[in-house]
Coordinates of C-alpha atoms in Angstrom, one line a residue:
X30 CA 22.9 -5.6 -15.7
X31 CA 20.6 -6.9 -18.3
X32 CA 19.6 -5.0 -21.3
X33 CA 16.6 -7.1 -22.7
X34 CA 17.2 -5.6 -25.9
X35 CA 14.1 -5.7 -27.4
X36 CA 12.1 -5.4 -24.2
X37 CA 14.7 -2.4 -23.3
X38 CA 13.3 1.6 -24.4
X39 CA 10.9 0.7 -26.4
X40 CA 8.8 -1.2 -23.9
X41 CA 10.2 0.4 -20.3
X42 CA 8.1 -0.9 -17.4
X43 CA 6.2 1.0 -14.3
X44 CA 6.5 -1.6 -11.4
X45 CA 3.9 -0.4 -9.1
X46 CA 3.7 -0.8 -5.6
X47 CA 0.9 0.4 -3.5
X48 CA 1.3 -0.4 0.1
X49 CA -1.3 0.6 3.5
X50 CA 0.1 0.0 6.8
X51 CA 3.1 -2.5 5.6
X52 CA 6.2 -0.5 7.2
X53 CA 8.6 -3.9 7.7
X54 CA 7.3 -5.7 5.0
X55 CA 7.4 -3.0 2.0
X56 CA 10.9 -2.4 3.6
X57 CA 11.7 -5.9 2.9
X58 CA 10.1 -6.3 -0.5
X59 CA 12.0 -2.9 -1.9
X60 CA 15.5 -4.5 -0.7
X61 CA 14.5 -7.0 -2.8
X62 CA 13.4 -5.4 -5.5
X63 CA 16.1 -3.7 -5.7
X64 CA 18.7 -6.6 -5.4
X65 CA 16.7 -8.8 -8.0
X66 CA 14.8 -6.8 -10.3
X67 CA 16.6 -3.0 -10.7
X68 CA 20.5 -4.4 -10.7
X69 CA 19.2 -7.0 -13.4
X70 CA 16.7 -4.7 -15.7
X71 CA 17.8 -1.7 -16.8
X72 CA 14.1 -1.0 -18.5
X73 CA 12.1 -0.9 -14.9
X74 CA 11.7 1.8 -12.9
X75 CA 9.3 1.4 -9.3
X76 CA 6.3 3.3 -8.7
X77 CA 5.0 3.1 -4.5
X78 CA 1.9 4.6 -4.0
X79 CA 1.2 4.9 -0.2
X80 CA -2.6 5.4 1.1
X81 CA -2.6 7.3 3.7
X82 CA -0.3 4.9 6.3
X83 CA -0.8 5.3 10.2
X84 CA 2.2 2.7 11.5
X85 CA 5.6 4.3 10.1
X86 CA 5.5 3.3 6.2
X87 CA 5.6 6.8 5.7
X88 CA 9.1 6.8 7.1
X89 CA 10.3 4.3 5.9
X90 CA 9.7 5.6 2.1
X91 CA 11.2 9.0 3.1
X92 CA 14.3 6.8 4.7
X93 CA 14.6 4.9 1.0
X94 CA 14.2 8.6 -0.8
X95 CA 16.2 10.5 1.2
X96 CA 19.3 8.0 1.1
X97 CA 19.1 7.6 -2.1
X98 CA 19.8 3.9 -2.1
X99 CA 17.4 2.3 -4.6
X100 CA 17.5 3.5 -8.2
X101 CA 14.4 4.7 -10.3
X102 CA 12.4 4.8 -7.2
X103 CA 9.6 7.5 -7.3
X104 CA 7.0 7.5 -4.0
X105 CA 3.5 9.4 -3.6
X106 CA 2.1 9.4 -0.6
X107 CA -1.1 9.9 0.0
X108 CA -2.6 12.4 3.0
X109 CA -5.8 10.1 3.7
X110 CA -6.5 6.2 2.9
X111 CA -8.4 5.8 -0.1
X112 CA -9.3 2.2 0.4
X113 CA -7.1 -0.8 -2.4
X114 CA -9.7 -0.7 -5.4
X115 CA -9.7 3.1 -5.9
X116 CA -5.8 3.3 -4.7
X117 CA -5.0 0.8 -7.1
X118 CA -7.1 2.5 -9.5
X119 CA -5.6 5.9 -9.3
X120 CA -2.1 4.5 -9.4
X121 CA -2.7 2.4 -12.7
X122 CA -3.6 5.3 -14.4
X123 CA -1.1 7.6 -13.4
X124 CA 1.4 6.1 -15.6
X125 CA 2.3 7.4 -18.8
X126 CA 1.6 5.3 -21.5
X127 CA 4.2 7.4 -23.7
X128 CA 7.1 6.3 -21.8
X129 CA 6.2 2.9 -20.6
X130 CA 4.7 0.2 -22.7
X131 CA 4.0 -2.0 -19.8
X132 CA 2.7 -1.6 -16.6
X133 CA 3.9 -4.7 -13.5
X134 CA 1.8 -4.8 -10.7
X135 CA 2.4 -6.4 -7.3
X136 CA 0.9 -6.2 -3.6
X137 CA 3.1 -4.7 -1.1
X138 CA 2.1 -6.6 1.3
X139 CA 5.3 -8.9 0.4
X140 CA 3.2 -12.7 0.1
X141 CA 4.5 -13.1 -3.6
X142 CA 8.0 -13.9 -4.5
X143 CA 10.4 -11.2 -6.5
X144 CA 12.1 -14.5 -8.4
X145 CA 8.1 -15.2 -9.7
X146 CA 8.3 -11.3 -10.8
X147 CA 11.4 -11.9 -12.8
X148 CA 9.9 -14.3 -14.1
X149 CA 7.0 -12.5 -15.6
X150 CA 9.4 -9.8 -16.9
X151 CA 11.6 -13.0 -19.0
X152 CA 8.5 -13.5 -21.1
X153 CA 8.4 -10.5 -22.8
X154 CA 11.0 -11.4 -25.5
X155 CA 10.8 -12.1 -29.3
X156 CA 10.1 -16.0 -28.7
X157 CA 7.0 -15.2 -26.8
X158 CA 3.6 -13.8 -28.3
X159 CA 2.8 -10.3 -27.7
X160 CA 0.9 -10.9 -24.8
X161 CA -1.6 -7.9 -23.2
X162 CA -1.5 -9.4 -20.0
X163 CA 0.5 -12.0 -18.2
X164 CA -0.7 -13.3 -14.6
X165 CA 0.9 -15.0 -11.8
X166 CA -1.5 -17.9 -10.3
X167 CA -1.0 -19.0 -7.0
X168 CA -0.6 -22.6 -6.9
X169 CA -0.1 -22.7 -3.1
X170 CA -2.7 -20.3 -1.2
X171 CA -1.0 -19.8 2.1
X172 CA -4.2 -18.1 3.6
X173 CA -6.6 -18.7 6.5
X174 CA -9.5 -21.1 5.9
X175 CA -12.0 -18.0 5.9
X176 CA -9.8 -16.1 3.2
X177 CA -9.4 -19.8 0.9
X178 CA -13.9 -19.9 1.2
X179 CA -14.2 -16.7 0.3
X180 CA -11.9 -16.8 -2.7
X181 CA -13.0 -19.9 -4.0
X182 CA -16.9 -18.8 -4.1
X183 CA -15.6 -15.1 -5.8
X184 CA -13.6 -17.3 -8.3
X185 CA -16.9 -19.7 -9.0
X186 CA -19.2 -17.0 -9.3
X187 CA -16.8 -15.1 -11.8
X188 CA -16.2 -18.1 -13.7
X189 CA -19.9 -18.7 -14.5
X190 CA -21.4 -15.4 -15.0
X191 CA -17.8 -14.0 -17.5
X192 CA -15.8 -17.1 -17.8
X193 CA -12.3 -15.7 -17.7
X194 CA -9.5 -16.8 -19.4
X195 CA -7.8 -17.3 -16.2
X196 CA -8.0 -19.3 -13.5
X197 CA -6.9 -16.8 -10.3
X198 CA -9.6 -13.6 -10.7
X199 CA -8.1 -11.9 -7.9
X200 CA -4.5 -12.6 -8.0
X201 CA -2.3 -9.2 -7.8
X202 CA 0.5 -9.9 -9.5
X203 CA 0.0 -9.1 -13.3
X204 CA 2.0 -7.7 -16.3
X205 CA -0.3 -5.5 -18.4
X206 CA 0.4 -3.5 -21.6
X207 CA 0.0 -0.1 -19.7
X208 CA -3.0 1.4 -22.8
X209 CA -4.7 -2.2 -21.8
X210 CA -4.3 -2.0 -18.1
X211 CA -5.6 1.8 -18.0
X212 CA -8.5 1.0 -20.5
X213 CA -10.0 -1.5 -18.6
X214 CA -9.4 0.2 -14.9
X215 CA -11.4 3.0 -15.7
X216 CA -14.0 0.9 -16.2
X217 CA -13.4 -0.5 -12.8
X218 CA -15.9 1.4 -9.9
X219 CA -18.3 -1.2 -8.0
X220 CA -15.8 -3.1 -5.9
X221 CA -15.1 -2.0 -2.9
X222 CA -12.8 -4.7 -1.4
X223 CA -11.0 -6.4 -4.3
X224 CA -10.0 -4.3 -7.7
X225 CA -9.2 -7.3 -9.2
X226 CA -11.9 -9.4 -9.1
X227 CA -14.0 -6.7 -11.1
X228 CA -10.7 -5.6 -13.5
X229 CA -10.9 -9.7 -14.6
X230 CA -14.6 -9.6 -15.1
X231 CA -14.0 -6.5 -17.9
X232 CA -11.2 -8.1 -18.8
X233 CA -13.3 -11.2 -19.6
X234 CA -15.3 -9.2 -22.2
X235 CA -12.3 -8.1 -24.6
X236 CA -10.4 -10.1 -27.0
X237 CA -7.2 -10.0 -25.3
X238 CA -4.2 -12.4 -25.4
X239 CA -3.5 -13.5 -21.5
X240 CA -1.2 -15.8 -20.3
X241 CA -1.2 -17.1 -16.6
X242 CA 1.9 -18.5 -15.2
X243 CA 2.2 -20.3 -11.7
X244 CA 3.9 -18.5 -8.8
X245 CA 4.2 -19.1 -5.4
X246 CA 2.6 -17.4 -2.7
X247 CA 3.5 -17.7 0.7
X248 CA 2.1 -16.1 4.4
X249 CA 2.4 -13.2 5.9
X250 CA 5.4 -12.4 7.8
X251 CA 3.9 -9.2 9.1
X252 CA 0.3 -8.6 11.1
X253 CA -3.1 -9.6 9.3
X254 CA -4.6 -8.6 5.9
X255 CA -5.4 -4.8 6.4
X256 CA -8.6 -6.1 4.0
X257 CA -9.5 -9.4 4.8
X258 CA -9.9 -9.8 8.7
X259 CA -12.4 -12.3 9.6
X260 CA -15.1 -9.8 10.5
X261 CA -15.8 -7.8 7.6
X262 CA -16.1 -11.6 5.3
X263 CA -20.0 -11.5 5.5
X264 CA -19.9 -7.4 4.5
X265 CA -16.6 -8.0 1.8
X266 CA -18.9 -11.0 0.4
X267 CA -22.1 -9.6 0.0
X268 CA -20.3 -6.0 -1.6
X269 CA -18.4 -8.3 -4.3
X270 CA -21.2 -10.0 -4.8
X271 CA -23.2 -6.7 -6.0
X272 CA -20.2 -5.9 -7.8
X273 CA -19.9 -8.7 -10.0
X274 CA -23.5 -8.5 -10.5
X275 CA -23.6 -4.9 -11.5
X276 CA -20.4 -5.4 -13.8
X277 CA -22.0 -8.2 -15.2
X278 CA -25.4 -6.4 -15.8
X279 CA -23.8 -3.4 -17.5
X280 CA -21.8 -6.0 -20.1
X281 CA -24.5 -8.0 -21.0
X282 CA -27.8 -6.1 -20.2
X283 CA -28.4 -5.1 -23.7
X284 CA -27.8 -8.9 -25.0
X285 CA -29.9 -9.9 -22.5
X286 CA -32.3 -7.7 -23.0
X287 CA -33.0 -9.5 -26.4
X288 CA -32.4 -12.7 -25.8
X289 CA -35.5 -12.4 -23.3
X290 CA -37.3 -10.8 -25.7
X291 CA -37.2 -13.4 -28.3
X292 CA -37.8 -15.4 -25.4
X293 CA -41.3 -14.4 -25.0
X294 CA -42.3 -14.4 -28.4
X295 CA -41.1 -17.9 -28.3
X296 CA -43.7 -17.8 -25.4
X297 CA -46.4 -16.4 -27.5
X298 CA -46.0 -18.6 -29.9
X299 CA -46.5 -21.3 -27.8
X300 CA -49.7 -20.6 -26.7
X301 CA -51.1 -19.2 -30.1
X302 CA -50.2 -22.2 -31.7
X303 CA -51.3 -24.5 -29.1
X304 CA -54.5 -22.8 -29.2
X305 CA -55.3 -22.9 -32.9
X306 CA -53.7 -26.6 -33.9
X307 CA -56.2 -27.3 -31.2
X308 CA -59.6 -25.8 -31.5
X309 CA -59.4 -25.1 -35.5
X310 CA -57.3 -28.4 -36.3
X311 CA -58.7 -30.9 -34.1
X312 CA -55.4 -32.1 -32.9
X313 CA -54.5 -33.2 -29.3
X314 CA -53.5 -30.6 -27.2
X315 CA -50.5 -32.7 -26.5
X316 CA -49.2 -33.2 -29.8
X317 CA -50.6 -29.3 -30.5
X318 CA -48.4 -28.3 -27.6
X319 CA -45.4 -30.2 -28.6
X320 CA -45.6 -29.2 -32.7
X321 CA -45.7 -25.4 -31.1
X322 CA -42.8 -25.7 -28.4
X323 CA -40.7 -27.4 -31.6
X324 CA -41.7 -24.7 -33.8
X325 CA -40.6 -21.6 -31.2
X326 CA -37.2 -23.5 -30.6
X327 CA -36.5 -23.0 -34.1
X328 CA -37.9 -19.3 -34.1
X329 CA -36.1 -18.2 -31.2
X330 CA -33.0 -19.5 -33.0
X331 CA -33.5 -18.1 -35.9
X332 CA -34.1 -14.7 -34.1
X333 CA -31.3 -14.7 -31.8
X334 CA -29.0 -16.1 -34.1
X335 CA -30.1 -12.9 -36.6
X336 CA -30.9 -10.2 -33.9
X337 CA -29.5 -11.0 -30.5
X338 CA -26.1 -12.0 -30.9
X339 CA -25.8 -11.2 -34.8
X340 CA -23.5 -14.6 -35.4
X341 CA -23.1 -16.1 -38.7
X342 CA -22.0 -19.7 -39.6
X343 CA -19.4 -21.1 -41.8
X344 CA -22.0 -23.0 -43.3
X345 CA -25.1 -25.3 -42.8
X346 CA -23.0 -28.0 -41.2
X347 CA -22.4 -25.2 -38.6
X348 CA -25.6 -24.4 -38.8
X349 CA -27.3 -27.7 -37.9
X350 CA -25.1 -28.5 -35.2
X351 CA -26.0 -25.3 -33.4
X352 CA -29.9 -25.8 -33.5
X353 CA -29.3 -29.3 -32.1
X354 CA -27.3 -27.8 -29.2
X355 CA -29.9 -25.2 -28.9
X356 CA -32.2 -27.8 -28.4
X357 CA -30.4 -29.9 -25.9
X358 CA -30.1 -26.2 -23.9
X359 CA -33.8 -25.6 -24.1
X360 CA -34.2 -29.1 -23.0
X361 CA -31.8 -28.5 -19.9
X362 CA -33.8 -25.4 -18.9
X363 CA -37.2 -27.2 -18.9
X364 CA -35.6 -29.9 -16.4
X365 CA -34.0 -27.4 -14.3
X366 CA -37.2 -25.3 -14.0
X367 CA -39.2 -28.6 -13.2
X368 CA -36.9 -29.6 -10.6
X369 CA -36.7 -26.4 -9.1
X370 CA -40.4 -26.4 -9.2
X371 CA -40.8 -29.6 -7.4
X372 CA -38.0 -29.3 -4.7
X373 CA -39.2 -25.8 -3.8
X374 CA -42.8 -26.0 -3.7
X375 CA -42.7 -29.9 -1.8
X376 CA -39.5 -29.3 0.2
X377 CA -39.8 -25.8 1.1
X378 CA -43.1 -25.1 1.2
X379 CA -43.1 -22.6 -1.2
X380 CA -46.4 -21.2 -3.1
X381 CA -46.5 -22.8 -6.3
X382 CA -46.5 -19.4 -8.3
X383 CA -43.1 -18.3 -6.3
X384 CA -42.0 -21.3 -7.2
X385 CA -42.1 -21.3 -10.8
X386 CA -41.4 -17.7 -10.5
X387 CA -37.6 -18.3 -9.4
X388 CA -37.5 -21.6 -11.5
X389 CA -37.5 -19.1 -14.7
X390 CA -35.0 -17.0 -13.4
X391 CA -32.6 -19.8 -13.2
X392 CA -34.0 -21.9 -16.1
X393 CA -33.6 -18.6 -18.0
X394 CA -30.1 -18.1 -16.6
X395 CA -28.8 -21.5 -17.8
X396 CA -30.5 -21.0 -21.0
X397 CA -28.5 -17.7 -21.7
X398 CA -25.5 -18.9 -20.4
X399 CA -25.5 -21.7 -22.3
X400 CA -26.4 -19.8 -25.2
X401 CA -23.6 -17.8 -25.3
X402 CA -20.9 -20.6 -24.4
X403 CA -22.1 -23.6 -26.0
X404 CA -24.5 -22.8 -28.9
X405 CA -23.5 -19.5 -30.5
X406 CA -19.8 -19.6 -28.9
X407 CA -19.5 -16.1 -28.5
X408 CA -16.9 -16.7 -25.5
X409 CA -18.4 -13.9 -23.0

């Protein structure tokens, strides 16, 4: 048996399990987990947490509990299904972050490998940083073509509205400093379908150190995704859709809020200035226009370098290379809310005001986003 010494008592682990309607295959996977990961790690004991089953994985825990034949095995059962995201939930933070340091999680549905577990578990030695979360990224998705579209447009979707510092949003296989985990799964209450595609997107929003690791992933060997059947995909997509957008909303509304704010005084300005280099100056409204659209670049930099995001530079190198960038985003914003213009009003037939009306939603979208990323670098 391995004693990873400094990954021993001091940081134990809670390897939890939960499992719905998966009586061969969490059979299977505890066997394993037992051979490969208990006989080897003396600082890992294995949580199942079982939602309400219909199709014999009841019995089969009591078989493992009552024969006593896996070590450090503890089971709750639960008397109705809760649905993953709030079984997943309840289970992370049952653990007590007193007696184990880290939390493992993994699917019972059996699709990742207990070799890619062990190897999540070797990282946590004095030769690797202190991580607060460690992932396992699928590098081969053995999933239907339905599942892989679906996926892929979650993963794009979280990607530009949090950018996440990893690459598989919803993979289940994840080694979390137990306070960390807990922390951000309370948070966790919109998603309906997939806990982990909302845990990443609060995740996304602290300052943690994450590592992602490939694993494999390989099919099912038993029945259909209890989640995922090919029916539900339009209802799944359009309820993680809302909860990405309501996660989203709630980390950023108040930053938002400002930014479009100093937005329209930027707007104000516009037309005030416009208006008086005009009539009182005697310019051309062109150049009128284009001295006042220059002049609200800079103020709405100035503001929401001051106000909305509170940043300061290193110094007025920095400082000058941001205000050009913000230039080149409010550039990119006035192109995309042409084009949108255009294409929706001569294409689709669109009323002009409708038109221009979603143009600034997305011009104002790319604008912020862009902000945040690529001018001001605040990450999130």
């Amino acid at each position: 048996m391995v004693n990873m010494g400094e990954v021993s008592r001091k940081k134990r682990i809670a390897f939890v399990i939960p499992v719905y309607n998966e009586a061969k295959a969490i059979e299977k996977l505890l066997i394993e987990v037992n051979e490969k990961i208990l006989n080897n790690y003396d600082n890992v004991d294995v949580y199942v947490f079982e939602d309400g089953s219909s199709d014999g994985t009841k019995e089969v825990l009591k078989k493992f509990l009552e024969s006593q034949t896996i070590p450090r095995l503890y089971v709750s059962m639960a008397p109705d299904r809760k649905g993953y995201p709030r079984a997943v939930r309840d289970a992370i933070l049952s653990e007590d972050c007193s007696k184990y340091a880290y939390t493992l999680f993994l699917d019972g549905d059996g699709q990742y490998y207990i070799e890619d577990v062990s190897k999540l578990i070797s990282l946590l030695s004095r030769e690797n940083p202190e991580y607060d979360i460690i992932v396992g990224m699928r590098t081969k998705r053995a999933e239907s073509i339905y599942r892989k579209m679906l996926t892929r447009g979650l993963r794009m979707l979280e990607r530009l509205l949090f950018n996440p510092p990893i690459k598989d949003v919803t993979s289940a296989l994840r080694l979390m400093k137990t306070d960390v985990a807990q922390s951000i799964a309370s948070e966790v209450k919109h998603s309906k379908y997939n806990f982990w595609l909302e845990f990443t997107a609060r995740m996304s929003a602290r300052n943690l150190r994450v590592l992602e690791v490939p694993v494999d992933y390989k099919k099912r060997e038993e029945g259909e995704s209890q989640v995922y059947n090919l029916r539900k995909i339009p209802k799944i997509i359009w309820a993680e859709f809302k909860a990405i957008a309501k996660a989203w909303f709630e980390l950023h509304g108040k930053i938002v809020s400002k930014f479009a704010f100093v937005g329209a005084t930027g707007a104000i300005i516009i037309l005030f200035l416009t208006w008086l280099l005009t009539k009182h100056m005697g310019l051309w409204y062109m150049l009128s226009a284009t001295a006042a659209i220059e002049l609200s670049i800079l103020w709405a930099f100035a503001l929401n370098t001051k106000i909305t995001f509170s940043y300061h530079f290193v110094n007025s190198i920095d400082v000058i290379k941001a205000a050009a960038k913000y230039h080149a985003t409010a550039l990119g914003g006035l192109v995309i809310n042409l084009v949108v213009l255009y294409i929706l009003t001569e294409y689709m037939n669109i009323y002009y005001l409708m038109s221009e009306f979603v143009a600034i939603i997305l011009a104002f979208g790319f604008n912020y986003l862009a902000s945040i990323r690529y001018v001001w670098k605040i990450a999130k």
